[in-house]
CSV table of N, CA and C in Angstrom, one decimal:
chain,number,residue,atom,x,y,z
N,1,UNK,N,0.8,-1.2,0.0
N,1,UNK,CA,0.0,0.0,0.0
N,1,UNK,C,0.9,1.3,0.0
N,2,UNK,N,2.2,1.3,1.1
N,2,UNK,CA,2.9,2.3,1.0
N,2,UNK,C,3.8,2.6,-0.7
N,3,UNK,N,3.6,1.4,-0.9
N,3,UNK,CA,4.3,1.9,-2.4
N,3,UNK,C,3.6,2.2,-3.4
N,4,UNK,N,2.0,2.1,-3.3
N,4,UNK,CA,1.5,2.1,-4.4
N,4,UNK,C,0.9,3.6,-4.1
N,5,UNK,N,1.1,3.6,-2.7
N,5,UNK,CA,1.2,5.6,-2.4
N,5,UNK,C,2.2,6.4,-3.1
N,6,UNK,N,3.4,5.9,-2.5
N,6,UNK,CA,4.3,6.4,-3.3
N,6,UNK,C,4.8,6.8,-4.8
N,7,UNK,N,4.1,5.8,-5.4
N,7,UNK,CA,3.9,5.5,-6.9
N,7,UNK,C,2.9,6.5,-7.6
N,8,UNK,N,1.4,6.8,-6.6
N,8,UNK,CA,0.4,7.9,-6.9
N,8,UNK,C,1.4,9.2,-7.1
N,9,UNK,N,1.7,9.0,-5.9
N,9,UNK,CA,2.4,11.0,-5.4
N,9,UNK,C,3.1,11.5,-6.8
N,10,UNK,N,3.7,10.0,-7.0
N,10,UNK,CA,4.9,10.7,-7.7
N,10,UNK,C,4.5,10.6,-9.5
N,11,UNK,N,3.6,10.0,-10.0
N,11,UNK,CA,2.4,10.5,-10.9
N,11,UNK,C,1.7,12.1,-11.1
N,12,UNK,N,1.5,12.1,-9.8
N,12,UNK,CA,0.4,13.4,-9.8
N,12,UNK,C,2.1,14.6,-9.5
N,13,UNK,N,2.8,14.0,-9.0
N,13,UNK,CA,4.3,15.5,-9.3
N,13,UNK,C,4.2,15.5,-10.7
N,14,UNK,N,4.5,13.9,-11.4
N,14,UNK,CA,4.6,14.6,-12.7
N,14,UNK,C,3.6,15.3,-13.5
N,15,UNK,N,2.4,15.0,-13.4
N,15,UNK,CA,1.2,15.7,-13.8
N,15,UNK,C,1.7,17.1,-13.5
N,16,UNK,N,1.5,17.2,-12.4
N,16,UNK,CA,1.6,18.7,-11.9
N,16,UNK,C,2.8,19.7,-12.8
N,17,UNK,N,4.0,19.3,-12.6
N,17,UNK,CA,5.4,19.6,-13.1
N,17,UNK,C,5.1,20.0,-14.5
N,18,UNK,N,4.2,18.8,-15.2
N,18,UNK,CA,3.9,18.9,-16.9
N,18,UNK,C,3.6,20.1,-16.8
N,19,UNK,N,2.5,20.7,-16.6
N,19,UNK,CA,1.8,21.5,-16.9
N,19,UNK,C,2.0,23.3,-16.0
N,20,UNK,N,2.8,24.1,-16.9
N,20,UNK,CA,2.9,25.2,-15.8
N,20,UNK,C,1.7,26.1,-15.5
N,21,UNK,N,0.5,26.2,-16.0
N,21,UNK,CA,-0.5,26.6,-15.5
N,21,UNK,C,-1.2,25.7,-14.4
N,22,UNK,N,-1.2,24.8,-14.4
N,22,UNK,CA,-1.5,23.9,-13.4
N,22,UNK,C,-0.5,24.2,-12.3
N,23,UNK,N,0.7,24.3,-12.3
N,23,UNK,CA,1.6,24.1,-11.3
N,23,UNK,C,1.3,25.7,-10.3
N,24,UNK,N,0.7,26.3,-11.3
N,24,UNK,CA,1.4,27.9,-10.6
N,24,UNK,C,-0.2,27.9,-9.9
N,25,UNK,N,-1.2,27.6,-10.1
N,25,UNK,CA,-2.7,27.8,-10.2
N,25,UNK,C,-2.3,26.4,-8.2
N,26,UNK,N,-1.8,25.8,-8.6
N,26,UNK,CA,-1.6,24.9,-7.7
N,26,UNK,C,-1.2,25.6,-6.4
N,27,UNK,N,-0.1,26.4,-6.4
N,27,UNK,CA,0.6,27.2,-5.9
N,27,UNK,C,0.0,28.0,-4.8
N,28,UNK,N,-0.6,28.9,-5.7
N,28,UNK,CA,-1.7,29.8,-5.3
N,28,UNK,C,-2.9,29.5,-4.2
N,29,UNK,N,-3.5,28.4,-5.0
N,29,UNK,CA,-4.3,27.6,-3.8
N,29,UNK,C,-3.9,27.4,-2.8
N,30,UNK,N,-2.5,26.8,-2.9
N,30,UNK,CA,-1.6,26.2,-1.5
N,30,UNK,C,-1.2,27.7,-0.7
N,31,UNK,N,-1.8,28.6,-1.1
N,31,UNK,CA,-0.8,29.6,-0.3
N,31,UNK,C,-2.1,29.9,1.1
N,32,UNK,N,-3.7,29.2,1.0
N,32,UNK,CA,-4.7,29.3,1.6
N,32,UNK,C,-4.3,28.4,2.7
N,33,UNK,N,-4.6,28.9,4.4
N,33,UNK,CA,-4.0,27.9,5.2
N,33,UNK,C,-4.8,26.9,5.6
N,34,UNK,N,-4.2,25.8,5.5
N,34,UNK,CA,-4.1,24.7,6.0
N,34,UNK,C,-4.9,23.9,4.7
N,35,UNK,N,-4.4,24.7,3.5
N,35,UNK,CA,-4.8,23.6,2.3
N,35,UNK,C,-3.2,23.0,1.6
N,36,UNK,N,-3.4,21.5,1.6
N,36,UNK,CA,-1.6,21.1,1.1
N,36,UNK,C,-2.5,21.1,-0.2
N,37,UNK,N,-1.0,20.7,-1.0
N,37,UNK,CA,-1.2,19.8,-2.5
N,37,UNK,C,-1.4,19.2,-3.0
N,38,UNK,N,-1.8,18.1,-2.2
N,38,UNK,CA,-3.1,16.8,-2.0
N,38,UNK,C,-4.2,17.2,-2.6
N,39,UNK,N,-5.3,18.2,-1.5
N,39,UNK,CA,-5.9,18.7,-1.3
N,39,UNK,C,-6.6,19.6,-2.6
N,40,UNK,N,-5.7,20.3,-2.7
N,40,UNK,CA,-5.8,21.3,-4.2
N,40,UNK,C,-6.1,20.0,-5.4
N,41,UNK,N,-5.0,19.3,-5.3
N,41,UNK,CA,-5.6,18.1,-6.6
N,41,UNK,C,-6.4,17.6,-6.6
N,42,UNK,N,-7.4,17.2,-5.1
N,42,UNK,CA,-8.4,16.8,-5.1
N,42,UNK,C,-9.2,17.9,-5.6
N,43,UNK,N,-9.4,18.8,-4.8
N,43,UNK,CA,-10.6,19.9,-5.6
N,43,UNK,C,-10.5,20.5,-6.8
N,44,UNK,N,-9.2,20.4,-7.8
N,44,UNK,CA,-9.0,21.1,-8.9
N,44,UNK,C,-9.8,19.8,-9.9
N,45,UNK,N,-9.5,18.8,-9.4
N,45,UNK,CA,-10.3,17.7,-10.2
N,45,UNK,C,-11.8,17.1,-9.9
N,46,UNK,N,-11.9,17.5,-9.1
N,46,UNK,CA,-13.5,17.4,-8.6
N,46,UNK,C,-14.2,18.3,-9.1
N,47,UNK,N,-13.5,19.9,-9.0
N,47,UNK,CA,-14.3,21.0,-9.8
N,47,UNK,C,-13.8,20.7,-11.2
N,48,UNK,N,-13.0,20.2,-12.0
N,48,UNK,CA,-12.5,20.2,-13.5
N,48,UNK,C,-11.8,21.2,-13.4
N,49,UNK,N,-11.3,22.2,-12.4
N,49,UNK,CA,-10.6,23.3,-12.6
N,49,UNK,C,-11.3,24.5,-12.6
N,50,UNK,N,-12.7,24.4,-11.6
N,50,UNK,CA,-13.3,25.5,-11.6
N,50,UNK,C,-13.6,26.2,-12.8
N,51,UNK,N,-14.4,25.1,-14.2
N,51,UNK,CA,-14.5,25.1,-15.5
N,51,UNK,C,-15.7,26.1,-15.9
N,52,UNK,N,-16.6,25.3,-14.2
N,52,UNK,CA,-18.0,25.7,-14.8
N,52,UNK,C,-18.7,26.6,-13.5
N,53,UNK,N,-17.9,26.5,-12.8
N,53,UNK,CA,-18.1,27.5,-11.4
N,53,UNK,C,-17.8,29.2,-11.1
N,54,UNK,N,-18.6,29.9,-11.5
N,54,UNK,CA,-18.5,31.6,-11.5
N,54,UNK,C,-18.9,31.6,-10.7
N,55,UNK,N,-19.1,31.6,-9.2
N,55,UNK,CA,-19.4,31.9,-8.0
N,55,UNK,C,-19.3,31.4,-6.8
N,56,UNK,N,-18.9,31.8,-5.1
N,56,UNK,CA,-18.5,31.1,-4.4
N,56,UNK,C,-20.4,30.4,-4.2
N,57,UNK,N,-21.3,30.6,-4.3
N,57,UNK,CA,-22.5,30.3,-4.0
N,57,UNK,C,-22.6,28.9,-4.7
N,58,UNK,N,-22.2,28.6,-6.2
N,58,UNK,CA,-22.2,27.6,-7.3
N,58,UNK,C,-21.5,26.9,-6.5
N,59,UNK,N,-19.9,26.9,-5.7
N,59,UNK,CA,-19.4,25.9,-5.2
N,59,UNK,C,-19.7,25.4,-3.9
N,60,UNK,N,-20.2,26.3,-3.5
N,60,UNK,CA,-20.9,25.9,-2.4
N,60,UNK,C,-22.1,25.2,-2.2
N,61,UNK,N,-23.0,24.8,-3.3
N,61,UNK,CA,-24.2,24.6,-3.5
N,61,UNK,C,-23.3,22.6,-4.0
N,62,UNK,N,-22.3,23.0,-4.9
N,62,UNK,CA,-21.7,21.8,-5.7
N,62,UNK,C,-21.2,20.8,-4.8
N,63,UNK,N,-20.5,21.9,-3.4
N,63,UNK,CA,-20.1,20.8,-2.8
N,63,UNK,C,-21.0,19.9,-1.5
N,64,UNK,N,-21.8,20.6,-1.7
N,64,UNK,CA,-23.4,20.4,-0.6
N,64,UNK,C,-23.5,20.5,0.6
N,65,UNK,N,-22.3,21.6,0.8
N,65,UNK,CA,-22.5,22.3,2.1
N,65,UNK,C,-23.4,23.8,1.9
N,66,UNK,N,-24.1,23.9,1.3
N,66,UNK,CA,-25.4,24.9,0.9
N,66,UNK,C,-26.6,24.8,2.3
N,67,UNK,N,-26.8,25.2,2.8
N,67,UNK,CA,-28.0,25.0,4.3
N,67,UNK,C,-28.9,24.5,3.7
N,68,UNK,N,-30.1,23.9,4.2
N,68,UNK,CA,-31.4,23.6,3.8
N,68,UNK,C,-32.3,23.5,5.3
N,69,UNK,N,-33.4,24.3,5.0
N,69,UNK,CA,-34.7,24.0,6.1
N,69,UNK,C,-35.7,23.4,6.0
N,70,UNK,N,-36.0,22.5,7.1
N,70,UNK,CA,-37.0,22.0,6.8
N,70,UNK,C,-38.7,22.5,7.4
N,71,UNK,N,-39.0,22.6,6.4
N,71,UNK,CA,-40.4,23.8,7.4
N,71,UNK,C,-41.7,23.3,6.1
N,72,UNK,N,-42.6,23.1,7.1
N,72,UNK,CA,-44.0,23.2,6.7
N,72,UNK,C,-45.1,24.0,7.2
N,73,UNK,N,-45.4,25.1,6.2
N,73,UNK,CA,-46.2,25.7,7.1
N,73,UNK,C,-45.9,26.2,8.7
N,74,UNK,N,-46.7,27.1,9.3
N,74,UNK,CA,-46.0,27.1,10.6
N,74,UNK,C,-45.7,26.1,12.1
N,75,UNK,N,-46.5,25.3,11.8
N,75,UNK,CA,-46.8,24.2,12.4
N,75,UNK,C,-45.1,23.6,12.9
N,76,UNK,N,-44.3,23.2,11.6
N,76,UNK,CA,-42.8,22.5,12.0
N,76,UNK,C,-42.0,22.5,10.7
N,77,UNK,N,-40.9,23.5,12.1
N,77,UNK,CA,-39.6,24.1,11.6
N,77,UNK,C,-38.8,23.6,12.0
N,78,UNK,N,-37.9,22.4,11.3
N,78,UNK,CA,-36.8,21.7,11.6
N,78,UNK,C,-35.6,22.7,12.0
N,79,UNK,N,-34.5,21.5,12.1
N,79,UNK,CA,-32.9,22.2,12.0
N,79,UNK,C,-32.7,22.8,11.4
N,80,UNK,N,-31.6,23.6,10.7
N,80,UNK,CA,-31.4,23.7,9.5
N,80,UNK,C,-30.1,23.0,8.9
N,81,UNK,N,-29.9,22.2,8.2
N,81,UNK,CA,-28.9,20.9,8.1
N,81,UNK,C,-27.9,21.5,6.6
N,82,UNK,N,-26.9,21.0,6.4
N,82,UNK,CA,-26.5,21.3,4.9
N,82,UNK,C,-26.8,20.0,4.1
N,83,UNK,N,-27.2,20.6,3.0
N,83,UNK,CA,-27.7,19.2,2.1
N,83,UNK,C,-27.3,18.4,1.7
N,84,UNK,N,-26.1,18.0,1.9
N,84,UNK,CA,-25.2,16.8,1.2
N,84,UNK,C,-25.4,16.6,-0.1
N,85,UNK,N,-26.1,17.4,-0.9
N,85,UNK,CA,-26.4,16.7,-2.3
N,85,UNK,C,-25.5,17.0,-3.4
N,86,UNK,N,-24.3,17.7,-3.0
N,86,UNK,CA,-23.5,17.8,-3.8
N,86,UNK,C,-22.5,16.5,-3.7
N,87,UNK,N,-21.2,16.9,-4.7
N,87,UNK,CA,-20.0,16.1,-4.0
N,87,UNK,C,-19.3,15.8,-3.0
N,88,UNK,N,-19.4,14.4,-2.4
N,88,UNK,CA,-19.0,14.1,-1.1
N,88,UNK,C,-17.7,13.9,-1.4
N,89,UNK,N,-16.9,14.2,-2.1
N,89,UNK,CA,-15.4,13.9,-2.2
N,89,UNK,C,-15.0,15.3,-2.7
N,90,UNK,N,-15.5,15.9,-2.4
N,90,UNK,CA,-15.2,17.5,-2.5
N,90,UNK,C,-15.5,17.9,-1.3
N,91,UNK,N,-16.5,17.5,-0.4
N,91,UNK,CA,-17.0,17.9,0.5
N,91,UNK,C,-16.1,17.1,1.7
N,92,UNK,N,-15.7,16.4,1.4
N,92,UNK,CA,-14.5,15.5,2.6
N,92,UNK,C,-13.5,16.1,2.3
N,93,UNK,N,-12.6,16.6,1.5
N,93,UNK,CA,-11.3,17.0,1.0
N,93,UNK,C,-11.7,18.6,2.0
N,94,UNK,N,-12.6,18.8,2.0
N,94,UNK,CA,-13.1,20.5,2.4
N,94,UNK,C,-12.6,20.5,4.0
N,95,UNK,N,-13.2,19.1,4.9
N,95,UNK,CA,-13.2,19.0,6.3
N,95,UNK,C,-11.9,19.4,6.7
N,96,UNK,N,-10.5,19.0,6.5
N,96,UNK,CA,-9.5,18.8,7.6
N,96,UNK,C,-9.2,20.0,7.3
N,97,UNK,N,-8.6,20.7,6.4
N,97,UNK,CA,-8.4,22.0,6.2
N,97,UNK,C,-9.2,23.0,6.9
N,98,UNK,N,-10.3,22.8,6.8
N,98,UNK,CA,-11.4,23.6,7.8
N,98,UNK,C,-10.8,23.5,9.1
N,99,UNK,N,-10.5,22.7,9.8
N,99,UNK,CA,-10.5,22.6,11.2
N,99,UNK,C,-8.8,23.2,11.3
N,100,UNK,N,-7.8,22.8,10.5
N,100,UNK,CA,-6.9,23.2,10.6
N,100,UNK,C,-6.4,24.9,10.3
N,101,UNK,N,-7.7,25.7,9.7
N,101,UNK,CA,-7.3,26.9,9.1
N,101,UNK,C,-8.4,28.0,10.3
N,102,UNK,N,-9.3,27.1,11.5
N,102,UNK,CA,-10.0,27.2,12.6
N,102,UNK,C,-8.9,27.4,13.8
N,103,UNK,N,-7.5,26.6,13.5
N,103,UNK,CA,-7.0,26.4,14.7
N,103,UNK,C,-5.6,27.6,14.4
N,104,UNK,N,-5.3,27.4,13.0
N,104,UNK,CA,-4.0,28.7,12.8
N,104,UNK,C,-4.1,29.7,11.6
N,105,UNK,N,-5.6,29.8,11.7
N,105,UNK,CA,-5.6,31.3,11.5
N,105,UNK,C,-6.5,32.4,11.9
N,106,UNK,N,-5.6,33.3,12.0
N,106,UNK,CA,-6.7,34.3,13.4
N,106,UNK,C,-8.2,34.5,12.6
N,107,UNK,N,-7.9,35.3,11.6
N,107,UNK,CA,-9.2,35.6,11.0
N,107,UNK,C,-10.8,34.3,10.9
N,108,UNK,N,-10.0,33.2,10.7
N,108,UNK,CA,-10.9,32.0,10.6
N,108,UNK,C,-11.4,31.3,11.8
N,109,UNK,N,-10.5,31.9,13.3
N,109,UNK,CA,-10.7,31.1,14.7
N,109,UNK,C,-11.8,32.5,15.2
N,110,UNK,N,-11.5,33.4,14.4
N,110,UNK,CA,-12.7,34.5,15.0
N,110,UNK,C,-13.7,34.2,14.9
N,111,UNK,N,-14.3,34.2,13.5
N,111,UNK,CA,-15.5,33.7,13.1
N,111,UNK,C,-16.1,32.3,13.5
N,112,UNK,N,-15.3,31.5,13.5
N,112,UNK,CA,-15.3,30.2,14.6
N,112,UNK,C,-15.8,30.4,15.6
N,113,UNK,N,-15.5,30.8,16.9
N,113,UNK,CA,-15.6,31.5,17.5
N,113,UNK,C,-16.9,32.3,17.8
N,114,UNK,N,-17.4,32.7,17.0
N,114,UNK,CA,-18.3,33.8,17.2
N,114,UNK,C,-19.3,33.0,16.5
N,115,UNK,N,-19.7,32.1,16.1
N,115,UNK,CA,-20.9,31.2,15.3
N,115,UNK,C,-20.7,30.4,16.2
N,116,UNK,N,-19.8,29.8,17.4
N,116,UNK,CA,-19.5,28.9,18.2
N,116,UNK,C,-20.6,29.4,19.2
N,117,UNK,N,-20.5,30.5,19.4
N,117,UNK,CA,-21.0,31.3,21.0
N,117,UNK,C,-22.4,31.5,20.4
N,118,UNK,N,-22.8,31.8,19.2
N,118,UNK,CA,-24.2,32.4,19.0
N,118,UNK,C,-25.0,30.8,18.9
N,119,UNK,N,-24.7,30.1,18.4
N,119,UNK,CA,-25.6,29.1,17.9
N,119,UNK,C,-25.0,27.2,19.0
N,120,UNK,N,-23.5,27.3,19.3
N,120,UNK,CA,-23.3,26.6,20.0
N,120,UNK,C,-23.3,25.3,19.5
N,121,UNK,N,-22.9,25.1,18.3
N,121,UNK,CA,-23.0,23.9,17.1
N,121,UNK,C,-21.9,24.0,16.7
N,122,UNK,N,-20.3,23.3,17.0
N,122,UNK,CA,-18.8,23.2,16.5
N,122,UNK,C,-19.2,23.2,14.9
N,123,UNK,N,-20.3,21.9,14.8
N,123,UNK,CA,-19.7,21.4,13.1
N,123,UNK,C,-20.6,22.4,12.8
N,124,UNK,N,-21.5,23.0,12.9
N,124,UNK,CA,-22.1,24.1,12.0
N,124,UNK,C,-21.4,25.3,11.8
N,125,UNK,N,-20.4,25.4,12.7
N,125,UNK,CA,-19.6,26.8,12.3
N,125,UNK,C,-18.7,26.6,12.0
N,126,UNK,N,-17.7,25.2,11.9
N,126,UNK,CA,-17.2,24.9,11.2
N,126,UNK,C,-17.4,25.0,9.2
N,127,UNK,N,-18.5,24.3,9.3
N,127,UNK,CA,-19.1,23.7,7.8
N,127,UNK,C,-19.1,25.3,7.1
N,128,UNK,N,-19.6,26.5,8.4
N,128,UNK,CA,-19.6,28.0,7.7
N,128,UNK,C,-18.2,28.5,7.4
């Protein structure tokens, strides 16, 4: 297994290396904290390279962390949950970065933070 890791990585360097729009576009992403170059490969290929996505709203909806309520009439007003109905391998690649860009970066542990104290739900202010 460790080799056939090793065998991927060094595939996707050469992919990457080939191509200098790819490499530099790679780069750039990587400079967002707590996203590696794993990570970017996964989402540059899950989006096609943000081919068909003009807005953070589109990717957000794609990767199915978009909110959803459940409400009928006034009678019953559920949670409000994220929909899952996008990509769950866009949407898994999203999680560890999240928590890691929660823990070392100020601007991201603020708003953390402050969706933490209003609503008192980790993964929902996380998922925001």
């Amino acid at each position: 297994m460790n080799k056939q890791e090793k065998e991927i990585k060094a595939d996707l360097e050469m992919i990457v290396n080939g191509d200098a729009n790819l490499s530099t576009e790679i780069k750039r992403i990587c400079s967002i904290t707590g996203i590696g170059k794993l990570t970017v490969i996964i989402i540059l290929a899950e989006t096609n390279g943000f081919e068909l996505i003009r807005n953070k709203k589109q990717l957000t909806s794609y990767a199915g962390l978009d909110v959803k309520e459940k409400q009928s009439g006034t009678s019953v007003k559920g949670k409000p949950k994220i929909s899952k109905k996008g990509n769950r391998h866009l949407r898994k690649a999203m999680y560890l970065p999240a928590l890691v860009a929660v823990k070392h970066d100020k601007n991201f542990g603020e708003i953390y933070l402050r969706l933490v104290s209003k609503h008192g739900i980790k993964m929902k202010a996380l998922v925001a």
